[in-house]
mmCIF file of C-alpha atoms in Angstrom:
data_model
loop_
_atom_site.group_PDB
_atom_site.id
_atom_site.type_symbol
_atom_site.label_atom_id
_atom_site.label_comp_id
_atom_site.label_asym_id
_atom_site.label_seq_id
_atom_site.Cartn_x
_atom_site.Cartn_y
_atom_site.Cartn_z
ATOM 1 C CA MET A 1 39.338 104.207 84.117
ATOM 2 C CA LYS A 2 36.620 106.130 82.238
ATOM 3 C CA PHE A 3 33.728 103.738 81.870
ATOM 4 C CA CYS A 4 31.872 101.272 84.089
ATOM 5 C CA SER A 5 32.885 97.697 83.340
ATOM 6 C CA LYS A 6 29.456 96.506 84.491
ATOM 7 C CA CYS A 7 27.075 98.781 82.518
ATOM 8 C CA GLY A 8 29.329 100.772 80.143
ATOM 9 C CA HIS A 9 28.336 104.244 81.378
ATOM 10 C CA LYS A 10 30.806 106.934 82.466
ATOM 11 C CA VAL A 11 32.357 106.759 85.872
ATOM 12 C CA VAL A 12 33.003 109.707 88.127
ATOM 13 C CA LYS A 13 35.378 110.127 91.111
ATOM 14 C CA ALA A 14 33.529 110.187 94.394
ATOM 15 C CA ILE A 15 33.847 109.125 97.994
ATOM 16 C CA PRO A 16 31.274 106.376 98.581
ATOM 17 C CA ALA A 17 29.157 106.391 101.745
ATOM 18 C CA GLY A 18 31.079 104.849 104.673
ATOM 19 C CA ASP A 19 34.393 105.262 102.803
ATOM 20 C CA ASN A 20 37.074 107.924 103.179
ATOM 21 C CA LYS A 21 38.813 107.644 99.775
ATOM 22 C CA GLU A 22 37.913 108.692 96.282
ATOM 23 C CA ARG A 23 36.875 105.808 94.067
ATOM 24 C CA PHE A 24 35.639 105.467 90.525
ATOM 25 C CA VAL A 25 31.870 105.195 90.827
ATOM 26 C CA CYS A 26 29.407 104.591 87.972
ATOM 27 C CA GLY A 27 27.095 107.525 87.372
ATOM 28 C CA ASN A 28 24.421 105.125 86.140
ATOM 29 C CA CYS A 29 24.375 101.858 88.085
ATOM 30 C CA GLY A 30 26.335 103.079 91.161
ATOM 31 C CA GLU A 31 28.971 100.317 90.969
ATOM 32 C CA ILE A 32 32.120 101.169 92.928
ATOM 33 C CA HIS A 33 35.289 100.220 91.104
ATOM 34 C CA TYR A 34 38.066 99.587 93.654
ATOM 35 C CA GLN A 35 41.656 99.604 92.485
ATOM 36 C CA ASN A 36 44.162 97.638 94.551
ATOM 37 C CA PRO A 37 47.860 96.647 94.450
ATOM 38 C CA ARG A 38 48.971 93.638 92.477
ATOM 39 C CA VAL A 39 51.078 90.806 93.732
ATOM 40 C CA ILE A 40 54.185 89.616 91.832
ATOM 41 C CA VAL A 41 55.494 86.172 92.730
ATOM 42 C CA GLY A 42 58.879 84.802 92.023
ATOM 43 C CA VAL A 43 61.529 82.203 92.877
ATOM 44 C CA LEU A 44 65.209 82.397 93.765
ATOM 45 C CA PRO A 45 66.283 78.994 92.395
ATOM 46 C CA THR A 46 69.607 77.516 93.382
ATOM 47 C CA TYR A 47 71.565 74.505 92.175
ATOM 48 C CA GLN A 48 74.230 73.674 94.704
ATOM 49 C CA GLN A 49 76.144 76.963 95.055
ATOM 50 C CA GLN A 50 74.761 78.571 91.912
ATOM 51 C CA ILE A 51 71.790 80.863 91.286
ATOM 52 C CA LEU A 52 69.521 80.651 88.269
ATOM 53 C CA LEU A 53 68.823 83.872 86.331
ATOM 54 C CA CYS A 54 66.878 84.638 83.160
ATOM 55 C CA LYS A 55 67.711 87.187 80.465
ATOM 56 C CA ARG A 56 64.495 89.033 79.640
ATOM 57 C CA ALA A 57 63.106 88.536 76.171
ATOM 58 C CA ILE A 58 60.361 91.133 76.721
ATOM 59 C CA GLU A 59 60.004 94.735 77.740
ATOM 60 C CA PRO A 60 60.447 96.363 80.117
ATOM 61 C CA ARG A 61 64.177 95.793 80.643
ATOM 62 C CA HIS A 62 64.594 93.608 77.588
ATOM 63 C CA GLY A 63 68.064 92.005 77.648
ATOM 64 C CA TYR A 64 68.578 92.411 81.408
ATOM 65 C CA TRP A 65 68.863 89.574 83.920
ATOM 66 C CA THR A 66 66.141 88.762 86.424
ATOM 67 C CA LEU A 67 64.794 86.037 88.668
ATOM 68 C CA PRO A 68 61.754 84.131 87.351
ATOM 69 C CA ALA A 69 58.752 86.175 88.550
ATOM 70 C CA GLY A 70 55.410 87.505 87.321
ATOM 71 C CA PHE A 71 51.903 88.590 88.282
ATOM 72 C CA LEU A 72 49.935 86.325 90.557
ATOM 73 C CA GLU A 73 46.879 84.986 88.738
ATOM 74 C CA ASN A 74 43.387 84.494 90.037
ATOM 75 C CA GLY A 75 42.891 80.967 91.314
ATOM 76 C CA GLU A 76 46.415 80.250 92.413
ATOM 77 C CA SER A 77 48.360 80.678 95.636
ATOM 78 C CA THR A 78 51.561 82.709 95.820
ATOM 79 C CA LEU A 79 53.554 79.475 95.946
ATOM 80 C CA GLU A 80 51.740 77.959 92.942
ATOM 81 C CA GLY A 81 52.245 81.186 91.001
ATOM 82 C CA ALA A 82 55.943 81.389 91.859
ATOM 83 C CA LEU A 83 56.473 77.771 90.750
ATOM 84 C CA ARG A 84 54.499 78.402 87.541
ATOM 85 C CA GLU A 85 56.613 81.448 86.680
ATOM 86 C CA CYS A 86 59.815 79.458 87.314
ATOM 87 C CA TYR A 87 58.616 76.830 84.923
ATOM 88 C CA GLU A 88 57.269 79.274 82.265
ATOM 89 C CA GLU A 89 60.280 81.608 82.258
ATOM 90 C CA ALA A 90 63.183 79.231 83.000
ATOM 91 C CA ASN A 91 61.843 75.763 82.215
ATOM 92 C CA ALA A 92 63.022 74.808 85.663
ATOM 93 C CA ALA A 93 61.410 72.662 88.330
ATOM 94 C CA VAL A 94 62.339 73.313 91.951
ATOM 95 C CA ILE A 95 62.011 71.459 95.256
ATOM 96 C CA ASN A 96 61.790 72.527 98.899
ATOM 97 C CA PRO A 97 60.383 76.010 98.261
ATOM 98 C CA SER A 98 60.087 78.277 101.284
ATOM 99 C CA LEU A 99 58.804 81.827 101.720
ATOM 100 C CA TYR A 100 61.785 84.150 101.545
ATOM 101 C CA ALA A 101 60.855 87.810 100.993
ATOM 102 C CA LEU A 102 57.947 90.212 100.898
ATOM 103 C CA TYR A 103 58.867 93.522 99.319
ATOM 104 C CA ASP A 104 56.337 96.335 99.156
ATOM 105 C CA ILE A 105 56.605 98.870 96.398
ATOM 106 C CA PRO A 106 53.743 101.239 97.195
ATOM 107 C CA ARG A 107 54.768 103.835 94.627
ATOM 108 C CA ILE A 108 53.725 101.499 91.840
ATOM 109 C CA ASN A 109 51.087 99.509 93.825
ATOM 110 C CA GLN A 110 53.014 96.284 93.827
ATOM 111 C CA VAL A 111 53.780 93.577 96.427
ATOM 112 C CA TYR A 112 56.611 91.131 95.606
ATOM 113 C CA VAL A 113 56.594 87.677 97.193
ATOM 114 C CA PHE A 114 59.737 85.550 96.661
ATOM 115 C CA TYR A 115 60.278 81.911 97.501
ATOM 116 C CA ARG A 116 63.759 80.362 97.662
ATOM 117 C CA ALA A 117 63.970 76.846 96.285
ATOM 118 C CA GLU A 118 66.439 74.223 95.046
ATOM 119 C CA MET A 119 66.853 72.579 91.717
ATOM 120 C CA ALA A 120 67.370 68.824 92.021
ATOM 121 C CA LYS A 121 69.099 68.794 88.663
ATOM 122 C CA PRO A 122 70.691 71.518 86.504
ATOM 123 C CA GLU A 123 67.856 71.349 84.025
ATOM 124 C CA PHE A 124 66.533 74.562 82.598
ATOM 125 C CA GLY A 125 66.261 76.471 79.329
ATOM 126 C CA PRO A 126 65.089 79.530 77.432
ATOM 127 C CA SER A 127 61.434 80.381 76.898
ATOM 128 C CA ILE A 128 59.194 82.935 75.201
ATOM 129 C CA GLU A 129 60.000 85.296 78.066
ATOM 130 C CA SER A 130 63.721 84.541 78.453
ATOM 131 C CA THR A 131 66.379 84.501 75.661
ATOM 132 C CA GLU A 132 68.865 82.842 77.985
ATOM 133 C CA VAL A 133 68.688 81.072 81.319
ATOM 134 C CA GLU A 134 71.934 80.428 83.219
ATOM 135 C CA LEU A 135 73.346 79.301 86.517
ATOM 136 C CA PHE A 136 75.693 81.812 88.076
ATOM 137 C CA ASP A 137 78.373 81.479 90.694
ATOM 138 C CA GLU A 138 78.343 84.369 93.180
ATOM 139 C CA ALA A 139 81.431 85.902 91.589
ATOM 140 C CA TYR A 140 79.749 86.063 88.151
ATOM 141 C CA ILE A 141 76.394 87.521 88.963
ATOM 142 C CA PRO A 142 75.829 90.340 86.443
ATOM 143 C CA TRP A 143 75.105 93.079 89.014
ATOM 144 C CA ASP A 144 75.146 95.875 86.474
ATOM 145 C CA GLN A 145 72.850 94.001 84.144
ATOM 146 C CA LEU A 146 69.993 93.204 86.546
ATOM 147 C CA ALA A 147 66.517 94.148 85.418
ATOM 148 C CA PHE A 148 65.012 95.575 88.651
ATOM 149 C CA PRO A 149 66.184 96.905 92.026
ATOM 150 C CA VAL A 150 64.096 94.250 93.768
ATOM 151 C CA VAL A 151 66.196 91.513 92.087
ATOM 152 C CA GLN A 152 69.355 93.089 93.328
ATOM 153 C CA MET A 153 67.924 93.374 96.798
ATOM 154 C CA VAL A 154 66.839 89.765 97.134
ATOM 155 C CA LEU A 155 70.093 88.439 95.685
ATOM 156 C CA ASP A 156 72.110 90.642 98.037
ATOM 157 C CA GLN A 157 70.194 89.408 101.027
ATOM 158 C CA PHE A 158 70.386 85.823 99.923
ATOM 159 C CA LEU A 159 74.135 85.872 99.559
ATOM 160 C CA HIS A 160 74.427 87.590 102.958
ATOM 161 C CA HIS A 161 72.217 85.018 104.568
ATOM 162 C CA ARG A 162 74.001 82.142 102.913
ATOM 163 C CA LYS A 163 77.330 83.374 104.212
ATOM 164 C CA SER A 164 75.934 83.632 107.774
ATOM 165 C CA GLY A 165 74.105 80.308 107.453
ATOM 166 C CA GLU A 166 70.912 81.928 108.756
ATOM 167 C CA TYR A 167 68.064 82.615 106.397
ATOM 168 C CA GLN A 168 65.529 85.122 107.765
ATOM 169 C CA ILE A 169 62.391 86.046 105.918
ATOM 170 C CA ILE A 170 62.733 89.564 104.554
ATOM 171 C CA ARG A 171 60.016 92.235 104.750
ATOM 172 C CA GLU A 172 60.924 95.591 103.392
ATOM 173 C CA ASP A 173 59.505 98.657 101.690
ATOM 174 C CA ILE A 174 61.104 99.818 98.453
ATOM 175 C CA LYS A 175 60.389 103.559 98.390
ATOM 176 C CA GLY A 176 62.845 104.886 95.843
ATOM 177 C CA PRO A 177 62.371 105.489 92.158
ATOM 178 C CA TRP A 178 61.861 102.454 90.062
ATOM 179 C CA GLN A 179 63.053 101.975 86.514
ATOM 180 C CA GLY A 180 61.252 99.779 84.083
ATOM 181 C CA ARG A 181 57.865 99.693 85.646
ATOM 182 C CA ARG A 182 55.958 96.656 84.412
ATOM 183 C CA GLU A 183 52.526 97.834 83.381
ATOM 184 C CA GLN A 184 49.773 95.314 83.198
ATOM 185 C CA ALA A 185 46.555 97.303 82.940
ATOM 186 C CA MET B 1 33.100 92.460 83.469
ATOM 187 C CA LYS B 2 31.044 93.307 80.366
ATOM 188 C CA PHE B 3 32.412 96.652 79.144
ATOM 189 C CA CYS B 4 35.839 98.186 78.558
ATOM 190 C CA SER B 5 36.716 100.610 81.343
ATOM 191 C CA LYS B 6 38.932 102.513 78.891
ATOM 192 C CA CYS B 7 36.529 103.058 75.909
ATOM 193 C CA GLY B 8 33.126 101.750 77.073
ATOM 194 C CA HIS B 9 32.691 99.127 74.336
ATOM 195 C CA LYS B 10 31.857 95.487 74.980
ATOM 196 C CA VAL B 11 34.613 93.149 76.017
ATOM 197 C CA VAL B 12 35.055 89.536 74.852
ATOM 198 C CA LYS B 13 36.897 86.634 76.364
ATOM 199 C CA ALA B 14 40.037 85.808 74.368
ATOM 200 C CA ILE B 15 43.593 84.567 74.788
ATOM 201 C CA PRO B 16 45.877 87.530 73.933
ATOM 202 C CA ALA B 17 48.990 86.939 71.772
ATOM 203 C CA GLY B 18 51.892 85.633 73.917
ATOM 204 C CA ASP B 19 49.464 84.659 76.711
ATOM 205 C CA ASN B 20 48.013 81.267 77.626
ATOM 206 C CA LYS B 21 44.949 82.336 79.604
ATOM 207 C CA GLU B 22 41.567 83.817 78.665
ATOM 208 C CA ARG B 23 41.300 87.504 79.470
ATOM 209 C CA PHE B 24 38.641 90.119 79.002
ATOM 210 C CA VAL B 25 39.727 91.975 75.853
ATOM 211 C CA CYS B 26 37.983 95.022 74.356
ATOM 212 C CA GLY B 27 36.452 94.374 70.939
ATOM 213 C CA ASN B 28 37.025 98.012 70.014
ATOM 214 C CA CYS B 29 40.299 99.345 71.470
ATOM 215 C CA GLY B 30 41.998 95.999 72.145
ATOM 216 C CA GLU B 31 42.728 96.830 75.818
ATOM 217 C CA ILE B 32 43.396 93.650 77.848
ATOM 218 C CA HIS B 33 41.735 93.741 81.283
ATOM 219 C CA TYR B 34 43.721 91.525 83.688
ATOM 220 C CA GLN B 35 42.096 90.404 86.896
ATOM 221 C CA ASN B 36 44.339 89.547 89.817
ATOM 222 C CA PRO B 37 44.063 88.492 93.463
ATOM 223 C CA ARG B 38 43.630 91.093 96.140
ATOM 224 C CA VAL B 39 45.725 91.547 99.302
ATOM 225 C CA ILE B 40 44.088 91.801 102.730
ATOM 226 C CA VAL B 41 46.318 93.195 105.470
ATOM 227 C CA GLY B 42 45.785 92.895 109.181
ATOM 228 C CA VAL B 43 47.276 93.030 112.638
ATOM 229 C CA LEU B 44 47.295 90.670 115.569
ATOM 230 C CA PRO B 45 47.531 93.285 118.386
ATOM 231 C CA THR B 46 48.508 92.228 121.877
ATOM 232 C CA TYR B 47 48.540 94.019 125.173
ATOM 233 C CA GLN B 48 50.641 92.037 127.646
ATOM 234 C CA GLN B 49 49.004 88.561 127.565
ATOM 235 C CA GLN B 50 45.804 89.698 125.895
ATOM 236 C CA ILE B 51 44.701 89.812 122.256
ATOM 237 C CA LEU B 52 42.628 92.611 120.736
ATOM 238 C CA LEU B 53 39.560 91.529 118.735
ATOM 239 C CA CYS B 54 36.828 93.554 116.984
ATOM 240 C CA LYS B 55 33.118 92.689 116.671
ATOM 241 C CA ARG B 56 32.119 93.361 113.104
ATOM 242 C CA ALA B 57 29.563 96.135 112.507
ATOM 243 C CA ILE B 58 29.309 95.370 108.813
ATOM 244 C CA GLU B 59 28.509 92.411 106.566
ATOM 245 C CA PRO B 60 29.693 89.829 105.853
ATOM 246 C CA ARG B 61 29.791 88.163 109.297
ATOM 247 C CA HIS B 62 28.111 91.084 111.093
ATOM 248 C CA GLY B 63 28.335 90.533 114.821
ATOM 249 C CA TYR B 64 31.256 88.080 114.681
ATOM 250 C CA TRP B 65 34.697 88.686 116.101
ATOM 251 C CA THR B 66 37.739 89.345 113.938
ATOM 252 C CA LEU B 67 41.204 90.819 113.927
ATOM 253 C CA PRO B 68 41.544 94.317 112.400
ATOM 254 C CA ALA B 69 42.133 93.735 108.711
ATOM 255 C CA GLY B 70 41.045 95.002 105.321
ATOM 256 C CA PHE B 71 41.958 95.413 101.667
ATOM 257 C CA LEU B 72 45.389 96.853 100.892
ATOM 258 C CA GLU B 73 44.983 100.198 99.138
ATOM 259 C CA ASN B 74 46.962 101.591 96.253
ATOM 260 C CA GLY B 75 49.881 103.727 97.440
ATOM 261 C CA GLU B 76 50.540 101.980 100.767
ATOM 262 C CA SER B 77 52.742 99.090 101.865
ATOM 263 C CA THR B 78 51.320 95.997 103.511
ATOM 264 C CA LEU B 79 52.658 97.283 106.854
ATOM 265 C CA GLU B 80 51.121 100.726 106.393
ATOM 266 C CA GLY B 81 47.815 99.198 105.380
ATOM 267 C CA ALA B 82 47.799 96.835 108.388
ATOM 268 C CA LEU B 83 48.486 99.717 110.813
ATOM 269 C CA ARG B 84 45.782 101.820 109.101
ATOM 270 C CA GLU B 85 43.211 99.044 109.475
ATOM 271 C CA CYS B 86 44.142 98.601 113.164
ATOM 272 C CA TYR B 87 43.555 102.307 113.707
ATOM 273 C CA GLU B 88 40.366 102.501 111.600
ATOM 274 C CA GLU B 89 38.703 99.386 113.017
ATOM 275 C CA ALA B 90 39.943 99.321 116.622
ATOM 276 C CA ASN B 91 41.194 102.874 117.242
ATOM 277 C CA ALA B 92 44.361 101.203 118.408
ATOM 278 C CA ALA B 93 47.976 102.192 117.829
ATOM 279 C CA VAL B 94 50.596 99.502 117.930
ATOM 280 C CA ILE B 95 54.382 99.234 118.253
ATOM 281 C CA ASN B 96 57.037 96.743 117.151
ATOM 282 C CA PRO B 97 55.082 95.280 114.245
ATOM 283 C CA SER B 98 56.663 92.305 112.474
ATOM 284 C CA LEU B 99 55.527 90.191 109.571
ATOM 285 C CA TYR B 100 53.738 87.106 110.981
ATOM 286 C CA ALA B 101 51.659 85.261 108.412
ATOM 287 C CA LEU B 102 50.931 85.009 104.696
ATOM 288 C CA TYR B 103 47.806 82.970 103.955
ATOM 289 C CA ASP B 104 46.774 82.245 100.403
ATOM 290 C CA ILE B 105 43.072 81.672 99.655
ATOM 291 C CA PRO B 106 43.142 81.013 95.906
ATOM 292 C CA ARG B 107 39.479 79.905 95.764
ATOM 293 C CA ILE B 108 38.452 83.529 96.328
ATOM 294 C CA ASN B 109 41.562 85.238 94.872
ATOM 295 C CA GLN B 110 42.812 86.604 98.179
ATOM 296 C CA VAL B 111 46.229 86.876 99.885
ATOM 297 C CA TYR B 112 46.182 87.671 103.600
ATOM 298 C CA VAL B 113 49.210 89.325 105.207
ATOM 299 C CA PHE B 114 49.230 89.627 109.016
ATOM 300 C CA TYR B 115 51.589 91.479 111.262
ATOM 301 C CA ARG B 116 51.861 90.871 114.968
ATOM 302 C CA ALA B 117 52.329 93.972 117.094
ATOM 303 C CA GLU B 118 52.131 95.217 120.644
ATOM 304 C CA MET B 119 49.960 97.889 122.163
ATOM 305 C CA ALA B 120 51.952 100.147 124.499
ATOM 306 C CA LYS B 121 48.735 101.054 126.360
ATOM 307 C CA PRO B 122 45.298 99.397 126.544
ATOM 308 C CA GLU B 123 43.750 102.188 124.443
ATOM 309 C CA PHE B 124 41.200 101.244 121.835
ATOM 310 C CA GLY B 125 37.540 101.655 121.021
ATOM 311 C CA PRO B 126 34.663 100.957 118.641
ATOM 312 C CA SER B 127 34.450 102.421 115.157
ATOM 313 C CA ILE B 128 32.184 102.547 112.100
ATOM 314 C CA GLU B 129 33.365 98.974 111.354
ATOM 315 C CA SER B 130 33.353 97.575 114.903
ATOM 316 C CA THR B 131 30.519 97.706 117.390
ATOM 317 C CA GLU B 132 32.843 96.479 120.128
ATOM 318 C CA VAL B 133 36.571 96.202 120.567
ATOM 319 C CA GLU B 134 37.924 94.115 123.437
ATOM 320 C CA LEU B 135 41.087 92.539 124.877
ATOM 321 C CA PHE B 136 40.750 88.796 125.453
ATOM 322 C CA ASP B 137 42.680 86.496 127.634
ATOM 323 C CA GLU B 138 43.406 83.179 125.884
ATOM 324 C CA ALA B 139 40.741 81.374 127.967
ATOM 325 C CA TYR B 140 38.052 83.813 126.794
ATOM 326 C CA ILE B 141 38.694 83.953 123.045
ATOM 327 C CA PRO B 142 35.210 83.505 121.388
ATOM 328 C CA TRP B 143 36.249 80.614 119.116
ATOM 329 C CA ASP B 144 32.717 79.855 118.011
ATOM 330 C CA GLN B 145 32.028 83.474 117.243
ATOM 331 C CA LEU B 146 35.014 84.221 114.959
ATOM 332 C CA ALA B 147 34.228 85.787 111.604
ATOM 333 C CA PHE B 148 36.564 83.912 109.308
ATOM 334 C CA PRO B 149 38.607 80.671 109.298
ATOM 335 C CA VAL B 150 41.755 82.709 108.663
ATOM 336 C CA VAL B 151 41.259 84.492 111.957
ATOM 337 C CA GLN B 152 40.997 81.225 113.810
ATOM 338 C CA MET B 153 44.119 79.913 112.047
ATOM 339 C CA VAL B 154 46.301 82.880 112.913
ATOM 340 C CA LEU B 155 45.083 83.006 116.536
ATOM 341 C CA ASP B 156 45.675 79.258 116.877
ATOM 342 C CA GLN B 157 49.217 79.560 115.538
ATOM 343 C CA PHE B 158 49.995 82.609 117.671
ATOM 344 C CA LEU B 159 48.964 80.895 120.856
ATOM 345 C CA HIS B 160 50.989 77.852 119.916
ATOM 346 C CA HIS B 161 54.025 79.937 119.135
ATOM 347 C CA ARG B 162 53.647 81.964 122.303
ATOM 348 C CA LYS B 163 53.592 78.797 124.389
ATOM 349 C CA SER B 164 56.745 77.513 122.713
ATOM 350 C CA GLY B 165 58.421 80.965 122.824
ATOM 351 C CA GLU B 166 59.348 80.681 119.146
ATOM 352 C CA TYR B 167 57.527 82.750 116.565
ATOM 353 C CA GLN B 168 57.911 81.480 113.018
ATOM 354 C CA ILE B 169 56.423 83.286 110.080
ATOM 355 C CA ILE B 170 53.509 81.272 108.703
ATOM 356 C CA ARG B 171 52.865 80.593 105.028
ATOM 357 C CA GLU B 172 49.892 78.444 104.259
ATOM 358 C CA ASP B 173 47.248 77.775 101.667
ATOM 359 C CA ILE B 174 43.612 77.798 102.780
ATOM 360 C CA LYS B 175 41.908 75.500 100.333
ATOM 361 C CA GLY B 176 38.631 74.573 101.975
ATOM 362 C CA PRO B 177 35.254 76.225 101.628
ATOM 363 C CA TRP B 178 35.011 79.678 102.976
ATOM 364 C CA GLN B 179 32.006 81.239 104.622
ATOM 365 C CA GLY B 180 31.262 84.926 104.481
ATOM 366 C CA ARG B 181 33.303 85.835 101.491
ATOM 367 C CA ARG B 182 34.058 89.495 101.568
ATOM 368 C CA GLU B 183 33.220 90.850 98.134
ATOM 369 C CA GLN B 184 34.731 94.110 97.152
ATOM 370 C CA ALA B 185 34.062 94.523 93.464
#
């Protein structure tokens, strides 16, 4: 950030009165420009014993498999956003969604919120964002071709929970290095 | 938003290629300026049977009671942010935090994440953001003096869960009108 989005003048880094962190502050109009983490919302869609994955048609991690997920938009709830992403990326409608995981990735200022949900019918298809969309049995999940660590983590946990028959909502920090950071702004 | 924070030229509203929503786009450098919901993190701190509340020293809702909560900062997890807010606003340290509620307020582009946690000792105090900090028995919670509907909702649920002995993680949309919107930028 170099310029004030309100008046167009240069910003400087300064600690505003009553604050304890450096912010971008406009040298002209005084506007304080806060920068905060973004929320990524997604779905873990299942049809009977199978899990729906999408092969990414876009960078980063083009050609790798992922769960339908994307940035939460203004004006929608995390659930609405997750269902929208599932529809946009996989052309799939789901039922019975329930909150399943909250992963924090503070290194890249992201918070992931996943819902698990069922597909009433095995209806899905490719999209602008996915070259292929497929249902996978547990034995055929492409573990070495997953797009992001967070996808591996939520799938791992889900299969573990499914085996035990007890689904607990996950809350975890992901601290390690992260490949394929998805930049938005 | 009127000006590009990257180059200082005027932005226009346009739908970028591959997108389906209007964004602020720079007429000069082409930068797309996404705007996304913000995350507010908080704690519901308890000491034995009592709940810790803070009387707000700042607008909005100056003088009303709230749980320690505030905007998630870049570089921290939702748990780290919640513990930081508890310390900053109530001078209180907590133990055994666990994820407790995710409230979506899409009308004002906010996602609330609350943890519940225990205080090992009844040690707390006022701060720049709180004129008073107090432990309340259930019978003395100032319901008509709470700062925000989300505070009422999480307290309601907590007391209900405590009575039943079963704490379930809450995920709910708050769709109604909202007083005292906390503007950050």
